[in-house]
Amino acid sequence: MKKNTFYFVFTFLFFSQISISQVAEDPEIKKMITEVKAENLEATVRKLVSFGTRHTLSDTKSKTKGIGAAQKWVKSEFDKYALESNGRLTSTIDYFTIKADGKRITTDSQLGNVMATLKGTDPNDNRILIISGHLDSRVTNVMNVKSDAPGANDDASGVAAVMELAKIMSKRSFPSTIIFVAVTGEEQGLYGSRHLAELAKESNWNIITMLNNDMIGNSLSSGTNLRDNTQVRIFSEAIPYLETEDEAKIRKATNRDNDSPSRLLARYIKIVTEQYVDQLKVKLVYRNDRFLRSGDHTPFSQNGFTAVRFCEMNENFEHQHQDLRTENNIKFGDLPEFMDFDYLRKNTCANLATLANLAWSPKAPVNVGIEVKNLSNSSTLIWNAPDEKVQYGYQILMRETSSPNWEKTFFVKDTKAEIPYSKDNYFFAVQTVDDLGHTSLPVFPIPIR
């Protein structure tokens, strides 16, 4: 009888301070998701294909063909969206010069990233979120600047997603800043994204997330003929490129090899996507990118930013980097007819839900730690409120050390919580949450002795 009474009192006291989180949905995010249209995405892809080739080194003078015409058209669309943004959305083509490298850049060349910046409304919030796709395209020979290179899926699909979100999100206000960008030079060596990442580092931008979208509109694989429009892959790095010696010591002490900032972002994307987007599951791939390939998130990771790649579940190599031709009754080439535009719509919605949640979220907690000074079968986490301001609350995320995904969440109001689960058996993270359910990126705790 005494044991039962003790258990009841302990349970009551515990759950009076900590409650299992109930998922909240923001109706405005749900509304924005309904505004993403497959037919709009298809129209954008077909317009980009109409420029013939968008090779990085192709014509920059023509008004109808080549990379220059494509850049100017994307900017003109951004300018249209700006008219409905109350002056908050501005656009530019950020031109820069790349020196000849003796490989894929034959002569000194001027490249340009087409950027639309949706300025945050809070002057005290310097957070920046970036979403990108690459505008350039190619055929089999990466140096062929003349032949048609439609680049429908690789990567007009990513650019179409970026443009659709710029159009929809610029009609709303967010406290933090969002940059929508169509980079160039990807196929020649990630030049556009490297330029932007280095500019961001030199300018001390507070980039909290970078979402790279590269090939997100095909659902049929070559070889296996598998068709799947219900899953999308998120690639994320393990050990950060710019890990310091002190950070390495903490990682080894906590065994957080699977909890880099990019991995925490990838799990965040999975939770938010599967909450808001019907018939789409996120497949977390624990590597930075595919074998023999690379993407525009990598220069951001190399410069110390939190970045991931969205990529379709099944790739079709008959429609990537191919000359337009027919062989053995197989039609090669990256053409719109081989795309699944409803799949592209869902992947665009996954980006939207992630960006909106983060852009509206409170800042992440700081100085997050877990006490390890005593032997116990519970876990005590402690942190500070961001900007030392009172917050609506916090979520504590928990999973077994062998689990890839968070398994349980607890909602608390204070900046300290004792959880009746052993710190030796579980991993934890803490995120700030507002009353609409917008959550910051999770912060992995460091040991407090």
Coordinates of C-alpha atoms in Angstrom, one line a residue:
M1 CA 0.0 0.0 0.0
K2 CA 2.8 2.4 0.9
K3 CA 4.6 1.6 -2.4
N4 CA 1.4 2.4 -4.4
T5 CA 0.9 5.6 -2.5
F6 CA 4.5 6.7 -3.2
Y7 CA 4.2 5.9 -6.9
F8 CA 1.0 7.9 -7.1
V9 CA 2.5 10.9 -5.4
F10 CA 5.7 10.8 -7.5
T11 CA 3.7 10.5 -10.7
F12 CA 1.4 13.4 -9.7
L13 CA 4.3 15.7 -8.8
F14 CA 6.2 14.8 -12.0
F15 CA 3.4 15.4 -14.4
S16 CA 2.3 18.6 -12.6
Q17 CA 5.6 20.1 -13.8
I18 CA 6.3 18.2 -17.0
S19 CA 3.7 17.1 -19.5
I20 CA 3.9 14.9 -22.7
S21 CA 3.8 17.4 -25.6
Q22 CA 0.6 17.7 -27.6
V23 CA 1.4 18.6 -31.3
A24 CA 0.0 22.0 -32.2
E25 CA -0.7 23.0 -35.8
D26 CA -0.5 26.5 -37.1
P27 CA -3.5 27.2 -39.4
E28 CA -1.5 29.7 -41.3
I29 CA 1.1 27.1 -42.3
K30 CA -1.7 24.8 -43.3
K31 CA -3.2 27.5 -45.4
M32 CA 0.1 28.3 -47.1
I33 CA 0.5 24.6 -48.0
T34 CA -2.8 24.6 -49.9
E35 CA -1.4 27.5 -51.9
V36 CA 1.4 25.4 -53.4
K37 CA 0.1 24.2 -56.7
A38 CA 1.6 21.5 -58.9
E39 CA 0.5 23.3 -62.1
N40 CA 2.4 26.4 -61.0
L41 CA 5.6 24.4 -60.4
E42 CA 5.2 22.7 -63.8
A43 CA 4.8 26.1 -65.5
T44 CA 8.0 27.3 -63.9
V45 CA 9.9 24.2 -64.9
R46 CA 8.7 24.4 -68.5
K47 CA 9.6 28.1 -68.7
L48 CA 13.2 27.3 -67.4
V49 CA 13.5 24.5 -70.0
S50 CA 12.5 27.0 -72.7
F51 CA 15.8 28.8 -72.4
G52 CA 17.5 25.9 -74.2
T53 CA 20.6 25.4 -72.2
R54 CA 21.3 27.1 -68.8
H55 CA 24.9 26.0 -68.8
T56 CA 26.9 28.2 -66.5
L57 CA 29.1 29.3 -69.4
S58 CA 26.4 29.7 -71.9
D59 CA 25.1 32.9 -73.6
T60 CA 24.6 35.8 -71.2
K61 CA 23.5 38.4 -73.8
S62 CA 20.4 36.8 -75.4
K63 CA 17.0 37.7 -74.1
T64 CA 15.6 34.2 -74.8
K65 CA 18.4 31.7 -74.6
G66 CA 21.1 30.8 -72.2
I67 CA 21.9 31.3 -68.5
G68 CA 21.7 35.1 -68.8
A69 CA 18.1 35.1 -70.0
A70 CA 17.1 32.6 -67.4
Q71 CA 18.7 34.7 -64.6
K72 CA 16.9 37.8 -65.7
W73 CA 13.5 36.0 -65.9
V74 CA 13.9 34.6 -62.4
K75 CA 14.7 38.0 -61.1
S76 CA 11.7 39.5 -62.9
E77 CA 9.4 37.0 -61.2
F78 CA 11.0 37.8 -57.8
D79 CA 10.2 41.5 -58.6
K80 CA 6.6 40.6 -59.2
Y81 CA 6.3 38.9 -55.8
A82 CA 7.9 41.9 -54.2
L83 CA 4.9 44.1 -55.2
E84 CA 2.8 42.1 -52.7
S85 CA 5.3 42.1 -49.9
N86 CA 4.8 45.7 -48.6
G87 CA 8.4 46.4 -49.5
R88 CA 9.9 43.6 -47.5
L89 CA 11.0 41.4 -50.5
T90 CA 13.9 42.7 -52.6
S91 CA 15.8 41.0 -55.3
T92 CA 19.2 41.2 -57.0
I93 CA 21.5 39.2 -59.2
D94 CA 24.7 38.9 -57.2
Y95 CA 27.4 38.9 -59.9
F96 CA 30.9 37.6 -59.2
T97 CA 34.0 36.6 -61.2
I98 CA 35.5 33.1 -61.2
K99 CA 39.0 32.7 -62.3
A100 CA 39.8 30.0 -64.9
D101 CA 40.6 26.8 -63.0
G102 CA 42.0 24.6 -65.9
K103 CA 39.1 22.2 -65.3
R104 CA 35.5 23.2 -65.8
I105 CA 36.0 27.0 -66.0
T106 CA 38.1 27.6 -69.2
T107 CA 38.4 31.4 -68.9
D108 CA 37.7 34.0 -66.3
S109 CA 33.9 34.2 -66.1
Q110 CA 31.2 36.3 -64.6
L111 CA 28.6 34.2 -62.7
G112 CA 25.5 35.3 -60.9
N113 CA 23.2 34.1 -58.1
V114 CA 19.6 35.3 -58.3
M115 CA 18.5 36.2 -54.8
A116 CA 15.3 37.4 -53.2
T117 CA 15.5 38.5 -49.6
L118 CA 12.5 38.6 -47.4
K119 CA 13.5 40.9 -44.6
G120 CA 12.6 40.0 -41.0
T121 CA 10.3 42.3 -39.1
D122 CA 12.1 42.1 -35.7
P123 CA 15.1 44.4 -35.6
N124 CA 16.5 42.3 -32.7
D125 CA 16.3 39.1 -34.6
N126 CA 19.3 38.6 -36.9
R127 CA 18.6 35.0 -37.8
I128 CA 18.8 34.1 -41.5
L129 CA 17.3 31.1 -43.3
I130 CA 18.4 30.2 -46.8
I131 CA 16.6 28.0 -49.4
S132 CA 18.3 27.2 -52.7
G133 CA 18.2 25.4 -56.0
H134 CA 20.7 25.6 -58.8
L135 CA 19.7 27.4 -62.0
D136 CA 22.5 25.9 -64.3
S137 CA 22.1 22.8 -66.3
R138 CA 24.3 20.4 -68.4
V139 CA 24.4 17.5 -70.8
T140 CA 26.7 14.5 -71.0
N141 CA 29.8 16.6 -71.6
V142 CA 30.0 19.1 -68.8
M143 CA 31.9 21.6 -71.1
N144 CA 29.2 21.5 -73.8
V145 CA 27.7 25.0 -73.7
K146 CA 25.8 24.8 -77.0
S147 CA 23.5 21.8 -76.9
D148 CA 20.1 21.9 -75.4
A149 CA 20.3 21.0 -71.7
P150 CA 16.7 21.2 -70.4
G151 CA 17.6 20.5 -66.8
A152 CA 14.0 20.0 -65.9
N153 CA 14.5 17.9 -62.8
D154 CA 18.2 18.8 -62.3
D155 CA 17.5 21.4 -61.1
A156 CA 14.6 23.4 -62.4
S157 CA 12.7 21.4 -59.9
G158 CA 14.6 23.0 -57.0
V159 CA 14.5 26.5 -58.5
A160 CA 10.7 26.1 -59.1
A161 CA 10.3 25.2 -55.4
V162 CA 12.3 28.2 -54.3
M163 CA 10.3 30.6 -56.5
E164 CA 6.9 29.1 -55.4
L165 CA 7.9 29.6 -51.7
A166 CA 9.1 33.2 -52.4
K167 CA 5.8 34.0 -54.0
I168 CA 3.7 32.5 -51.1
M169 CA 5.8 33.4 -48.1
S170 CA 6.5 37.0 -49.2
K171 CA 2.8 37.8 -48.5
R172 CA 3.4 37.1 -44.8
S173 CA 5.6 38.6 -42.2
F174 CA 8.3 36.7 -40.3
P175 CA 10.6 38.0 -37.5
S176 CA 13.7 36.5 -39.0
T177 CA 15.0 36.9 -42.6
I178 CA 14.6 34.4 -45.4
I179 CA 16.8 34.3 -48.5
F180 CA 15.5 32.6 -51.6
V181 CA 18.3 31.9 -54.1
A182 CA 18.8 30.3 -57.5
V183 CA 22.6 29.7 -57.6
T184 CA 24.7 29.1 -60.7
G185 CA 28.0 27.2 -61.2
E186 CA 26.8 24.1 -59.5
E187 CA 27.6 21.7 -62.3
Q188 CA 31.0 23.4 -62.8
G189 CA 32.0 23.0 -59.1
L190 CA 29.5 24.5 -56.7
Y191 CA 30.9 28.0 -57.5
G192 CA 27.7 29.9 -56.8
S193 CA 26.9 28.4 -53.4
R194 CA 30.6 28.6 -52.4
H195 CA 30.6 32.3 -53.2
L196 CA 27.4 32.9 -51.2
A197 CA 28.7 30.8 -48.2
E198 CA 32.0 32.6 -48.1
L199 CA 30.2 36.0 -48.4
A200 CA 27.9 34.9 -45.5
K201 CA 30.9 33.9 -43.4
E202 CA 32.8 37.1 -44.1
S203 CA 29.7 39.2 -43.3
N204 CA 29.1 37.2 -40.1
W205 CA 25.6 36.3 -41.1
N206 CA 23.7 34.3 -38.4
I207 CA 22.5 31.5 -40.7
I208 CA 20.5 29.0 -38.6
T209 CA 19.6 26.8 -41.5
M210 CA 20.3 26.2 -45.2
L211 CA 18.0 24.0 -47.3
N212 CA 19.4 22.9 -50.6
N213 CA 16.9 21.4 -53.1
D214 CA 18.5 19.5 -55.9
M215 CA 16.4 17.0 -57.9
I216 CA 13.1 16.8 -56.0
G217 CA 10.7 16.2 -58.9
N218 CA 11.2 12.6 -60.1
S219 CA 9.6 9.5 -58.6
L220 CA 10.7 6.7 -60.9
S221 CA 14.1 5.1 -60.6
S222 CA 16.2 3.8 -63.5
G223 CA 17.4 0.2 -63.3
T224 CA 15.0 -1.0 -60.6
N225 CA 11.9 0.8 -62.0
L226 CA 10.7 1.6 -58.5
R227 CA 8.2 4.4 -58.3
D228 CA 7.7 6.2 -55.0
N229 CA 6.3 9.6 -54.5
T230 CA 5.7 9.2 -50.8
Q231 CA 9.3 9.6 -49.5
V232 CA 12.0 12.2 -49.8
R233 CA 15.6 12.0 -48.7
I234 CA 17.4 14.4 -46.4
F235 CA 21.2 14.2 -46.5
S236 CA 23.1 15.6 -43.5
E237 CA 26.7 15.6 -42.4
A238 CA 27.9 13.7 -39.3
I239 CA 30.9 15.4 -37.8
P240 CA 30.9 19.1 -38.7
Y241 CA 33.5 20.2 -41.2
L242 CA 34.6 23.0 -38.9
E243 CA 34.5 21.2 -35.6
T244 CA 36.9 22.8 -33.1
E245 CA 39.1 20.9 -30.7
D246 CA 36.9 21.7 -27.8
E247 CA 33.8 20.7 -29.8
A248 CA 35.5 17.4 -30.7
K249 CA 36.2 16.7 -27.0
I250 CA 32.5 17.3 -26.1
R251 CA 31.4 15.1 -29.0
K252 CA 33.6 12.2 -27.8
A253 CA 32.6 12.7 -24.2
T254 CA 28.9 12.6 -25.0
N255 CA 29.0 10.2 -28.0
R256 CA 27.0 12.7 -30.0
D257 CA 28.4 11.5 -33.4
N258 CA 24.9 11.3 -34.7
D259 CA 23.8 14.6 -33.4
S260 CA 25.6 17.3 -35.4
P261 CA 23.6 20.5 -36.0
S262 CA 22.8 19.3 -39.5
R263 CA 21.5 16.0 -38.1
L264 CA 19.3 17.9 -35.6
L265 CA 18.0 20.0 -38.5
A266 CA 17.3 16.8 -40.5
R267 CA 15.2 15.3 -37.7
Y268 CA 13.4 18.7 -37.3
I269 CA 12.5 18.5 -41.0
K270 CA 11.2 15.0 -40.6
I271 CA 8.9 15.9 -37.6
V272 CA 7.5 19.1 -39.3
T273 CA 7.0 17.5 -42.7
E274 CA 5.2 14.5 -41.4
Q275 CA 3.0 16.7 -39.3
Y276 CA 1.9 19.0 -42.1
V277 CA 2.4 17.2 -45.5
D278 CA 0.1 14.4 -46.3
Q279 CA 1.5 11.2 -47.9
L280 CA 5.1 12.2 -47.5
K281 CA 7.7 10.6 -45.3
V282 CA 11.2 11.9 -44.7
K283 CA 14.0 9.4 -45.2
L284 CA 17.0 10.5 -43.2
V285 CA 20.2 9.6 -45.0
Y286 CA 23.2 9.8 -42.6
R287 CA 25.8 11.0 -45.1
N288 CA 26.5 14.5 -46.5
D289 CA 25.6 13.5 -50.1
R290 CA 25.5 10.6 -52.6
F291 CA 28.6 8.8 -53.9
L292 CA 30.4 10.6 -56.8
R293 CA 28.1 13.6 -56.4
S294 CA 27.9 16.8 -54.5
G295 CA 25.4 19.6 -53.7
D296 CA 25.2 23.3 -52.9
H297 CA 24.7 22.6 -49.1
T298 CA 28.3 21.4 -48.9
P299 CA 30.1 24.8 -49.1
F300 CA 27.8 26.0 -46.4
S301 CA 28.7 23.1 -44.2
Q302 CA 32.4 23.7 -45.0
N303 CA 32.0 27.2 -43.8
G304 CA 30.4 26.2 -40.5
F305 CA 26.7 26.6 -41.2
T306 CA 23.9 24.1 -40.6
A307 CA 22.9 22.8 -44.0
V308 CA 21.1 19.8 -45.5
R309 CA 20.1 18.5 -48.9
F310 CA 16.6 17.6 -50.1
C311 CA 16.7 14.9 -52.9
E312 CA 14.1 12.6 -54.4
M313 CA 13.9 9.1 -53.1
N314 CA 14.6 7.3 -56.5
E315 CA 17.0 8.8 -59.1
N316 CA 16.7 8.1 -62.8
F317 CA 20.1 8.3 -64.4
E318 CA 18.7 8.1 -67.9
H319 CA 17.4 11.7 -67.3
Q320 CA 20.4 13.2 -65.5
H321 CA 23.4 14.8 -67.3
Q322 CA 22.3 13.2 -70.6
D323 CA 22.4 14.4 -74.3
L324 CA 18.9 14.4 -75.8
R325 CA 18.7 11.2 -77.8
T326 CA 16.9 7.9 -78.2
E327 CA 18.8 4.6 -77.9
N328 CA 17.3 1.1 -77.9
N329 CA 13.9 2.6 -77.6
I330 CA 15.0 4.5 -74.5
K331 CA 14.6 8.3 -74.5
F332 CA 17.4 10.0 -72.7
G333 CA 17.4 13.6 -71.4
D334 CA 16.2 15.6 -68.4
L335 CA 12.8 16.6 -69.8
P336 CA 9.6 17.8 -68.1
E337 CA 7.7 14.7 -69.4
F338 CA 9.6 12.5 -67.0
M339 CA 8.8 14.4 -63.9
D340 CA 6.1 13.9 -61.2
F341 CA 4.8 17.4 -60.5
D342 CA 2.6 16.3 -57.6
Y343 CA 5.6 14.8 -56.0
L344 CA 7.4 18.1 -56.5
R345 CA 4.5 19.8 -54.9
K346 CA 4.8 17.7 -51.8
N347 CA 8.5 18.2 -51.5
T348 CA 8.0 22.0 -51.9
C349 CA 5.4 21.8 -49.1
A350 CA 8.0 20.1 -46.9
N351 CA 10.4 23.0 -47.4
L352 CA 7.6 25.5 -46.7
A353 CA 6.5 23.9 -43.4
T354 CA 10.2 23.8 -42.3
L355 CA 11.0 27.4 -43.2
A356 CA 7.8 28.8 -41.8
N357 CA 8.1 27.0 -38.5
L358 CA 11.7 28.1 -38.1
A359 CA 11.1 31.7 -39.3
W360 CA 8.2 32.1 -36.8
S361 CA 9.9 30.2 -34.0
P362 CA 11.4 31.8 -30.9
K363 CA 15.1 31.7 -30.6
A364 CA 16.8 28.5 -29.4
P365 CA 17.6 28.1 -25.7
V366 CA 21.3 28.8 -24.7
N367 CA 23.8 27.2 -22.4
V368 CA 21.9 23.9 -22.5
G369 CA 23.4 21.3 -20.2
I370 CA 22.8 18.0 -18.5
E371 CA 24.0 17.4 -15.0
V372 CA 26.4 14.5 -14.6
K373 CA 27.8 15.3 -11.1
N374 CA 25.8 12.6 -9.4
L375 CA 25.0 9.0 -10.0
S376 CA 21.2 8.7 -10.5
N377 CA 18.6 7.0 -12.6
S378 CA 17.1 10.3 -13.8
S379 CA 18.3 13.2 -15.9
T380 CA 18.4 16.9 -15.0
L381 CA 18.6 19.4 -17.8
I382 CA 19.2 23.1 -17.3
W383 CA 19.4 26.0 -19.8
N384 CA 18.9 29.7 -20.2
A385 CA 16.1 31.5 -22.0
P386 CA 17.1 33.1 -25.3
D387 CA 17.8 36.8 -24.9
E388 CA 16.9 36.3 -21.2
K389 CA 13.3 36.8 -22.1
V390 CA 10.4 34.8 -20.6
Q391 CA 9.2 32.2 -23.1
Y392 CA 6.0 30.3 -23.5
G393 CA 7.7 27.0 -22.9
Y394 CA 10.2 24.4 -23.9
Q395 CA 10.2 20.9 -25.4
I396 CA 12.6 18.3 -24.2
L397 CA 13.2 15.7 -26.8
M398 CA 14.3 12.2 -25.8
R399 CA 15.4 9.0 -27.6
E400 CA 17.3 5.8 -26.9
T401 CA 20.9 6.0 -27.9
S402 CA 20.4 3.4 -30.6
S403 CA 17.4 5.2 -32.1
P404 CA 17.7 7.5 -35.2
N405 CA 14.6 9.5 -34.3
W406 CA 13.2 11.3 -31.3
E407 CA 10.8 9.1 -29.5
K408 CA 9.3 11.2 -26.7
T409 CA 8.8 14.9 -26.0
F410 CA 8.1 16.7 -22.7
F411 CA 6.7 20.2 -22.4
V412 CA 8.0 22.4 -19.5
K413 CA 7.6 26.0 -18.6
D414 CA 10.8 26.4 -16.5
T415 CA 14.4 26.4 -17.6
K416 CA 15.3 23.3 -15.6
A417 CA 13.6 19.9 -15.6
E418 CA 14.3 16.5 -14.0
I419 CA 13.2 13.6 -16.2
P420 CA 12.7 10.1 -14.7
Y421 CA 14.8 8.5 -17.4
S422 CA 18.5 7.7 -17.0
K423 CA 21.0 10.0 -18.6
D424 CA 23.1 6.9 -19.3
N425 CA 20.4 5.3 -21.5
Y426 CA 19.0 8.2 -23.5
F427 CA 19.9 11.2 -25.6
F428 CA 18.2 14.5 -25.0
A429 CA 17.8 17.9 -26.7
V430 CA 15.9 21.1 -25.8
Q431 CA 14.0 23.5 -28.0
T432 CA 12.0 26.7 -27.3
V433 CA 8.3 26.6 -28.3
D434 CA 5.6 29.3 -28.7
D435 CA 1.9 29.0 -28.1
L436 CA 1.3 28.1 -31.8
G437 CA 3.6 25.2 -31.7
H438 CA 6.5 26.8 -33.6
T439 CA 9.7 25.3 -32.3
S440 CA 13.3 26.4 -32.5
L441 CA 16.0 24.0 -33.7
P442 CA 16.9 21.6 -30.9
V443 CA 20.1 22.1 -28.9
F444 CA 22.1 19.1 -27.7
P445 CA 23.1 19.4 -24.0
I446 CA 26.7 19.4 -22.8
P447 CA 27.7 17.7 -19.6
I448 CA 27.7 19.9 -16.4
R449 CA 29.9 18.6 -13.7

